[in-house]
Amino acid sequence: MDSDDTRRDVDEFVERLAFTAVLKDGTPARIRPIAPKDTERLAEGWKQLSPESRYLRFLQPKPTLSKAELTYRTEIDYFDHFAWAAETIDTPVPPGVGIARYIRDPKDPTVAEVAIAVVDHRQRQGLGRILLQALAEAALENNIDRFRAYVSATNHQVLDTLTMIGAIPGSTQEGAISLELPLPIGAFDKSAMYAALRTVAIDQTQRPRDPRA
């Protein structure tokens, strides 16, 4: 993405969809689509995740994100690959505090892999629920009717929670079980829903398409 016109189009798109939410502790948060300008903020937010949170996201140790991985996560097309970013706006330099992302399955365009990450000190404040609901709405708008999540086969609590709210278990690969969750999701107010999806990993093997506004 090197066109000034394209960057302006993306910036306008991001501003048009942005909205403000209030966390449980009263902190205001701005929720907006992620943009190419967010690479440094994403890298810093990744550092604020605990080693356990990073492991649960990738099912392997992941202390840092490479330049290519940061580009992959910020230069997106907002259709096959969509991500919401959250930043608290109670400080002069708003820090990034959460991401919710889906990536469409190229073999089945009605399914998308989903993952959510919230920095540790902002967890249990309702942000994950807000991000998940916004992501589901974007997915439905873009003709996706199921989310797919990969969960460690040993994580019985998460598997039980997702199954309880309607997720359908699928295949097992390298110690992770795939589950598909039909949209719309009717359990956004249940903390267990977010607690479960926060611990799933998203497939990072797919290549991003050209970003578009």
PDB file of C-alpha atoms in Angstrom:
ATOM      1  CA  MET A   1       0.000   0.000   0.000  1.00  0.00           C
ATOM      2  CA  ASP A   2       2.043   2.965  -1.252  1.00  0.00           C
ATOM      3  CA  SER A   3      -0.531   5.231  -2.883  1.00  0.00           C
ATOM      4  CA  ASP A   4      -1.341   8.452  -1.022  1.00  0.00           C
ATOM      5  CA  ASP A   5      -4.890   8.288  -2.399  1.00  0.00           C
ATOM      6  CA  THR A   6      -5.280   4.725  -1.100  1.00  0.00           C
ATOM      7  CA  ARG A   7      -4.039   5.731   2.342  1.00  0.00           C
ATOM      8  CA  ARG A   8      -6.478   8.642   2.451  1.00  0.00           C
ATOM      9  CA  ASP A   9      -9.308   6.300   1.428  1.00  0.00           C
ATOM     10  CA  VAL A  10      -8.374   3.899   4.229  1.00  0.00           C
ATOM     11  CA  ASP A  11      -8.139   6.738   6.769  1.00  0.00           C
ATOM     12  CA  GLU A  12     -11.591   7.977   5.753  1.00  0.00           C
ATOM     13  CA  PHE A  13     -12.995   4.442   6.001  1.00  0.00           C
ATOM     14  CA  VAL A  14     -11.484   3.979   9.463  1.00  0.00           C
ATOM     15  CA  GLU A  15     -12.896   7.282  10.732  1.00  0.00           C
ATOM     16  CA  ARG A  16     -16.325   6.560   9.298  1.00  0.00           C
ATOM     17  CA  LEU A  17     -16.634   3.251  11.177  1.00  0.00           C
ATOM     18  CA  ALA A  18     -15.009   4.362  14.453  1.00  0.00           C
ATOM     19  CA  PHE A  19     -17.131   4.479  17.600  1.00  0.00           C
ATOM     20  CA  THR A  20     -16.618   5.047  21.327  1.00  0.00           C
ATOM     21  CA  ALA A  21     -17.470   2.600  24.108  1.00  0.00           C
ATOM     22  CA  VAL A  22     -17.091   2.771  27.887  1.00  0.00           C
ATOM     23  CA  LEU A  23     -15.371  -0.048  29.781  1.00  0.00           C
ATOM     24  CA  LYS A  24     -16.664  -1.385  33.081  1.00  0.00           C
ATOM     25  CA  ASP A  25     -14.276   0.802  35.067  1.00  0.00           C
ATOM     26  CA  GLY A  26     -15.494   3.932  33.271  1.00  0.00           C
ATOM     27  CA  THR A  27     -12.562   4.230  30.870  1.00  0.00           C
ATOM     28  CA  PRO A  28     -13.597   5.443  27.399  1.00  0.00           C
ATOM     29  CA  ALA A  29     -12.278   3.373  24.507  1.00  0.00           C
ATOM     30  CA  ARG A  30     -12.261   4.162  20.806  1.00  0.00           C
ATOM     31  CA  ILE A  31     -13.011   1.187  18.567  1.00  0.00           C
ATOM     32  CA  ARG A  32     -12.051   1.415  14.897  1.00  0.00           C
ATOM     33  CA  PRO A  33     -10.803  -0.717  12.014  1.00  0.00           C
ATOM     34  CA  ILE A  34      -7.066  -1.314  12.179  1.00  0.00           C
ATOM     35  CA  ALA A  35      -4.949   0.622   9.668  1.00  0.00           C
ATOM     36  CA  PRO A  36      -1.414   0.462   8.209  1.00  0.00           C
ATOM     37  CA  LYS A  37      -0.327   3.271  10.558  1.00  0.00           C
ATOM     38  CA  ASP A  38      -0.878   0.944  13.532  1.00  0.00           C
ATOM     39  CA  THR A  39       2.231  -1.234  13.164  1.00  0.00           C
ATOM     40  CA  GLU A  40       4.165   0.352  16.048  1.00  0.00           C
ATOM     41  CA  ARG A  41       1.120   0.421  18.283  1.00  0.00           C
ATOM     42  CA  LEU A  42       0.409  -3.234  17.523  1.00  0.00           C
ATOM     43  CA  ALA A  43       4.003  -4.193  18.305  1.00  0.00           C
ATOM     44  CA  GLU A  44       3.835  -2.333  21.624  1.00  0.00           C
ATOM     45  CA  GLY A  45       0.476  -3.892  22.497  1.00  0.00           C
ATOM     46  CA  TRP A  46       1.890  -7.340  21.781  1.00  0.00           C
ATOM     47  CA  LYS A  47       4.625  -6.715  24.342  1.00  0.00           C
ATOM     48  CA  GLN A  48       1.962  -5.945  26.954  1.00  0.00           C
ATOM     49  CA  LEU A  49       0.454  -9.411  26.619  1.00  0.00           C
ATOM     50  CA  SER A  50       1.700 -11.929  29.144  1.00  0.00           C
ATOM     51  CA  PRO A  51       3.664 -14.940  27.819  1.00  0.00           C
ATOM     52  CA  GLU A  52       0.620 -17.069  28.626  1.00  0.00           C
ATOM     53  CA  SER A  53      -1.702 -14.826  26.610  1.00  0.00           C
ATOM     54  CA  ARG A  54       0.680 -14.874  23.639  1.00  0.00           C
ATOM     55  CA  TYR A  55       0.972 -18.653  23.831  1.00  0.00           C
ATOM     56  CA  LEU A  56      -2.787 -19.124  23.890  1.00  0.00           C
ATOM     57  CA  ARG A  57      -3.081 -16.903  20.821  1.00  0.00           C
ATOM     58  CA  PHE A  58      -0.591 -18.889  18.704  1.00  0.00           C
ATOM     59  CA  LEU A  59      -0.422 -22.217  20.564  1.00  0.00           C
ATOM     60  CA  GLN A  60       3.337 -21.684  20.648  1.00  0.00           C
ATOM     61  CA  PRO A  61       5.728 -19.187  22.268  1.00  0.00           C
ATOM     62  CA  LYS A  62       5.680 -15.869  20.395  1.00  0.00           C
ATOM     63  CA  PRO A  63       7.613 -13.097  22.181  1.00  0.00           C
ATOM     64  CA  THR A  64       7.570 -10.612  19.262  1.00  0.00           C
ATOM     65  CA  LEU A  65       5.972 -10.004  15.883  1.00  0.00           C
ATOM     66  CA  SER A  66       8.198  -9.644  12.821  1.00  0.00           C
ATOM     67  CA  LYS A  67       7.914  -6.738  10.388  1.00  0.00           C
ATOM     68  CA  ALA A  68       6.167  -9.021   7.898  1.00  0.00           C
ATOM     69  CA  GLU A  69       3.703 -10.190  10.573  1.00  0.00           C
ATOM     70  CA  LEU A  70       2.937  -6.611  11.562  1.00  0.00           C
ATOM     71  CA  THR A  71       2.328  -5.662   7.925  1.00  0.00           C
ATOM     72  CA  TYR A  72       0.093  -8.713   7.475  1.00  0.00           C
ATOM     73  CA  ARG A  73      -2.020  -7.646  10.440  1.00  0.00           C
ATOM     74  CA  THR A  74      -2.378  -3.971   9.527  1.00  0.00           C
ATOM     75  CA  GLU A  75      -2.570  -3.818   5.717  1.00  0.00           C
ATOM     76  CA  ILE A  76      -5.868  -5.630   5.241  1.00  0.00           C
ATOM     77  CA  ASP A  77      -8.760  -5.500   2.774  1.00  0.00           C
ATOM     78  CA  TYR A  78     -11.619  -5.150   5.321  1.00  0.00           C
ATOM     79  CA  PHE A  79     -13.563  -7.853   3.511  1.00  0.00           C
ATOM     80  CA  ASP A  80     -11.731 -11.192   3.553  1.00  0.00           C
ATOM     81  CA  HIS A  81      -9.544  -9.929   6.379  1.00  0.00           C
ATOM     82  CA  PHE A  82     -11.041  -7.566   8.941  1.00  0.00           C
ATOM     83  CA  ALA A  83      -9.747  -6.367  12.297  1.00  0.00           C
ATOM     84  CA  TRP A  84     -11.050  -3.950  14.916  1.00  0.00           C
ATOM     85  CA  ALA A  85      -8.540  -2.150  17.124  1.00  0.00           C
ATOM     86  CA  ALA A  86      -9.291  -0.623  20.526  1.00  0.00           C
ATOM     87  CA  GLU A  87      -7.463   2.264  22.165  1.00  0.00           C
ATOM     88  CA  THR A  88      -8.208   3.977  25.462  1.00  0.00           C
ATOM     89  CA  ILE A  89      -8.634   7.716  25.078  1.00  0.00           C
ATOM     90  CA  ASP A  90      -8.082   8.879  28.641  1.00  0.00           C
ATOM     91  CA  THR A  91      -4.410   9.743  28.048  1.00  0.00           C
ATOM     92  CA  PRO A  92      -2.640  12.210  25.682  1.00  0.00           C
ATOM     93  CA  VAL A  93      -1.137   9.337  23.665  1.00  0.00           C
ATOM     94  CA  PRO A  94      -3.874   6.668  23.405  1.00  0.00           C
ATOM     95  CA  PRO A  95      -2.398   3.171  23.816  1.00  0.00           C
ATOM     96  CA  GLY A  96      -3.693   0.205  21.851  1.00  0.00           C
ATOM     97  CA  VAL A  97      -5.401  -2.244  24.208  1.00  0.00           C
ATOM     98  CA  GLY A  98      -7.225  -4.825  22.084  1.00  0.00           C
ATOM     99  CA  ILE A  99      -7.670  -6.463  18.681  1.00  0.00           C
ATOM    100  CA  ALA A 100     -10.415  -8.653  17.216  1.00  0.00           C
ATOM    101  CA  ARG A 101      -9.758 -10.207  13.834  1.00  0.00           C
ATOM    102  CA  TYR A 102     -11.286 -12.559  11.301  1.00  0.00           C
ATOM    103  CA  ILE A 103      -9.733 -14.072   8.165  1.00  0.00           C
ATOM    104  CA  ARG A 104     -12.010 -15.669   5.599  1.00  0.00           C
ATOM    105  CA  ASP A 105     -11.363 -19.298   4.641  1.00  0.00           C
ATOM    106  CA  PRO A 106     -10.416 -19.255   0.923  1.00  0.00           C
ATOM    107  CA  LYS A 107     -11.918 -22.730   0.512  1.00  0.00           C
ATOM    108  CA  ASP A 108     -15.234 -21.793   2.136  1.00  0.00           C
ATOM    109  CA  PRO A 109     -16.060 -18.074   1.869  1.00  0.00           C
ATOM    110  CA  THR A 110     -18.885 -18.357   4.413  1.00  0.00           C
ATOM    111  CA  VAL A 111     -16.409 -19.249   7.188  1.00  0.00           C
ATOM    112  CA  ALA A 112     -13.740 -17.090   8.835  1.00  0.00           C
ATOM    113  CA  GLU A 113     -11.140 -17.836  11.473  1.00  0.00           C
ATOM    114  CA  VAL A 114     -11.453 -15.585  14.514  1.00  0.00           C
ATOM    115  CA  ALA A 115      -9.198 -14.480  17.350  1.00  0.00           C
ATOM    116  CA  ILE A 116      -9.323 -11.793  20.031  1.00  0.00           C
ATOM    117  CA  ALA A 117      -6.512 -10.314  22.112  1.00  0.00           C
ATOM    118  CA  VAL A 118      -6.800  -7.775  24.936  1.00  0.00           C
ATOM    119  CA  VAL A 119      -3.790  -6.582  26.927  1.00  0.00           C
ATOM    120  CA  ASP A 120      -3.726  -8.201  30.335  1.00  0.00           C
ATOM    121  CA  HIS A 121      -4.448  -5.096  32.430  1.00  0.00           C
ATOM    122  CA  ARG A 122      -7.605  -4.340  30.385  1.00  0.00           C
ATOM    123  CA  GLN A 123      -9.111  -7.814  30.572  1.00  0.00           C
ATOM    124  CA  ARG A 124     -12.393  -8.490  32.411  1.00  0.00           C
ATOM    125  CA  GLN A 125     -13.622  -4.963  31.624  1.00  0.00           C
ATOM    126  CA  GLY A 126     -16.035  -5.833  28.808  1.00  0.00           C
ATOM    127  CA  LEU A 127     -13.713  -4.891  25.955  1.00  0.00           C
ATOM    128  CA  GLY A 128     -13.547  -8.400  24.506  1.00  0.00           C
ATOM    129  CA  ARG A 129     -17.335  -8.573  24.320  1.00  0.00           C
ATOM    130  CA  ILE A 130     -17.501  -5.200  22.548  1.00  0.00           C
ATOM    131  CA  LEU A 131     -14.849  -6.232  20.026  1.00  0.00           C
ATOM    132  CA  LEU A 132     -16.445  -9.617  19.394  1.00  0.00           C
ATOM    133  CA  GLN A 133     -19.854  -8.118  18.740  1.00  0.00           C
ATOM    134  CA  ALA A 134     -18.401  -5.554  16.324  1.00  0.00           C
ATOM    135  CA  LEU A 135     -16.453  -8.296  14.547  1.00  0.00           C
ATOM    136  CA  ALA A 136     -19.511 -10.506  14.176  1.00  0.00           C
ATOM    137  CA  GLU A 137     -21.486  -7.615  12.708  1.00  0.00           C
ATOM    138  CA  ALA A 138     -18.708  -6.898  10.200  1.00  0.00           C
ATOM    139  CA  ALA A 139     -18.555 -10.592   9.277  1.00  0.00           C
ATOM    140  CA  LEU A 140     -22.297 -10.791   8.635  1.00  0.00           C
ATOM    141  CA  GLU A 141     -22.093  -7.617   6.551  1.00  0.00           C
ATOM    142  CA  ASN A 142     -19.397  -9.319   4.455  1.00  0.00           C
ATOM    143  CA  ASN A 143     -21.399 -12.530   3.894  1.00  0.00           C
ATOM    144  CA  ILE A 144     -19.711 -14.666   6.562  1.00  0.00           C
ATOM    145  CA  ASP A 145     -22.069 -16.792   8.638  1.00  0.00           C
ATOM    146  CA  ARG A 146     -19.688 -18.874  10.776  1.00  0.00           C
ATOM    147  CA  PHE A 147     -16.597 -18.223  12.858  1.00  0.00           C
ATOM    148  CA  ARG A 148     -13.952 -20.921  13.202  1.00  0.00           C
ATOM    149  CA  ALA A 149     -11.661 -21.140  16.211  1.00  0.00           C
ATOM    150  CA  TYR A 150      -8.713 -23.422  17.003  1.00  0.00           C
ATOM    151  CA  VAL A 151      -8.395 -24.511  20.627  1.00  0.00           C
ATOM    152  CA  SER A 152      -5.792 -26.681  22.316  1.00  0.00           C
ATOM    153  CA  ALA A 153      -7.150 -30.196  22.814  1.00  0.00           C
ATOM    154  CA  THR A 154      -6.059 -29.991  26.456  1.00  0.00           C
ATOM    155  CA  ASN A 155      -8.028 -26.811  27.130  1.00  0.00           C
ATOM    156  CA  HIS A 156     -11.176 -28.620  28.268  1.00  0.00           C
ATOM    157  CA  GLN A 157     -12.774 -25.587  29.910  1.00  0.00           C
ATOM    158  CA  VAL A 158     -12.687 -23.553  26.700  1.00  0.00           C
ATOM    159  CA  LEU A 159     -13.837 -26.492  24.592  1.00  0.00           C
ATOM    160  CA  ASP A 160     -16.769 -27.105  26.934  1.00  0.00           C
ATOM    161  CA  THR A 161     -17.709 -23.409  26.974  1.00  0.00           C
ATOM    162  CA  LEU A 162     -17.698 -23.009  23.196  1.00  0.00           C
ATOM    163  CA  THR A 163     -19.631 -26.240  22.725  1.00  0.00           C
ATOM    164  CA  MET A 164     -22.184 -25.108  25.296  1.00  0.00           C
ATOM    165  CA  ILE A 165     -22.931 -21.911  23.356  1.00  0.00           C
ATOM    166  CA  GLY A 166     -23.348 -23.700  20.049  1.00  0.00           C
ATOM    167  CA  ALA A 167     -19.881 -24.269  18.607  1.00  0.00           C
ATOM    168  CA  ILE A 168     -19.543 -27.460  16.573  1.00  0.00           C
ATOM    169  CA  PRO A 169     -16.272 -29.429  17.058  1.00  0.00           C
ATOM    170  CA  GLY A 170     -14.435 -30.469  13.911  1.00  0.00           C
ATOM    171  CA  SER A 171     -11.048 -31.934  13.066  1.00  0.00           C
ATOM    172  CA  THR A 172      -7.968 -32.128  15.278  1.00  0.00           C
ATOM    173  CA  GLN A 173      -4.623 -30.990  13.899  1.00  0.00           C
ATOM    174  CA  GLU A 174      -1.329 -30.834  15.784  1.00  0.00           C
ATOM    175  CA  GLY A 175      -3.045 -30.866  19.153  1.00  0.00           C
ATOM    176  CA  ALA A 176      -5.669 -28.220  18.296  1.00  0.00           C
ATOM    177  CA  ILE A 177      -9.372 -28.825  17.742  1.00  0.00           C
ATOM    178  CA  SER A 178     -11.292 -26.691  15.270  1.00  0.00           C
ATOM    179  CA  LEU A 179     -14.745 -25.455  16.248  1.00  0.00           C
ATOM    180  CA  GLU A 180     -17.275 -23.558  14.161  1.00  0.00           C
ATOM    181  CA  LEU A 181     -19.661 -21.056  15.730  1.00  0.00           C
ATOM    182  CA  PRO A 182     -22.733 -19.978  13.735  1.00  0.00           C
ATOM    183  CA  LEU A 183     -23.523 -16.259  13.442  1.00  0.00           C
ATOM    184  CA  PRO A 184     -25.188 -14.222  14.776  1.00  0.00           C
ATOM    185  CA  ILE A 185     -23.980 -14.988  18.275  1.00  0.00           C
ATOM    186  CA  GLY A 186     -26.628 -14.521  20.939  1.00  0.00           C
ATOM    187  CA  ALA A 187     -24.371 -14.680  24.003  1.00  0.00           C
ATOM    188  CA  PHE A 188     -22.352 -11.463  23.938  1.00  0.00           C
ATOM    189  CA  ASP A 189     -23.355 -10.663  27.502  1.00  0.00           C
ATOM    190  CA  LYS A 190     -21.840 -13.874  28.840  1.00  0.00           C
ATOM    191  CA  SER A 191     -18.305 -13.382  30.106  1.00  0.00           C
ATOM    192  CA  ALA A 192     -17.538 -17.055  29.443  1.00  0.00           C
ATOM    193  CA  MET A 193     -18.011 -16.419  25.725  1.00  0.00           C
ATOM    194  CA  TYR A 194     -15.206 -13.893  25.570  1.00  0.00           C
ATOM    195  CA  ALA A 195     -13.018 -15.812  28.016  1.00  0.00           C
ATOM    196  CA  ALA A 196     -13.199 -18.772  25.642  1.00  0.00           C
ATOM    197  CA  LEU A 197     -12.578 -16.928  22.385  1.00  0.00           C
ATOM    198  CA  ARG A 198      -9.713 -14.950  23.907  1.00  0.00           C
ATOM    199  CA  THR A 199      -7.741 -18.183  24.104  1.00  0.00           C
ATOM    200  CA  VAL A 200      -8.106 -19.378  20.525  1.00  0.00           C
ATOM    201  CA  ALA A 201      -5.485 -19.148  17.823  1.00  0.00           C
ATOM    202  CA  ILE A 202      -5.985 -17.814  14.328  1.00  0.00           C
ATOM    203  CA  ASP A 203      -4.350 -19.463  11.321  1.00  0.00           C
ATOM    204  CA  GLN A 204      -1.449 -17.301  10.158  1.00  0.00           C
ATOM    205  CA  THR A 205      -0.628 -19.255   6.983  1.00  0.00           C
ATOM    206  CA  GLN A 206      -3.040 -17.435   4.692  1.00  0.00           C
ATOM    207  CA  ARG A 207      -1.711 -14.614   2.553  1.00  0.00           C
ATOM    208  CA  PRO A 208      -3.393 -11.207   2.782  1.00  0.00           C
ATOM    209  CA  ARG A 209      -5.033  -9.686  -0.244  1.00  0.00           C
ATOM    210  CA  ASP A 210      -4.573  -6.117  -1.454  1.00  0.00           C
ATOM    211  CA  PRO A 211      -6.004  -3.673   1.127  1.00  0.00           C
ATOM    212  CA  ARG A 212      -9.034  -1.695   0.054  1.00  0.00           C
ATOM    213  CA  ALA A 213     -11.281   0.876   1.663  1.00  0.00           C
TER     214      ALA A 213
END
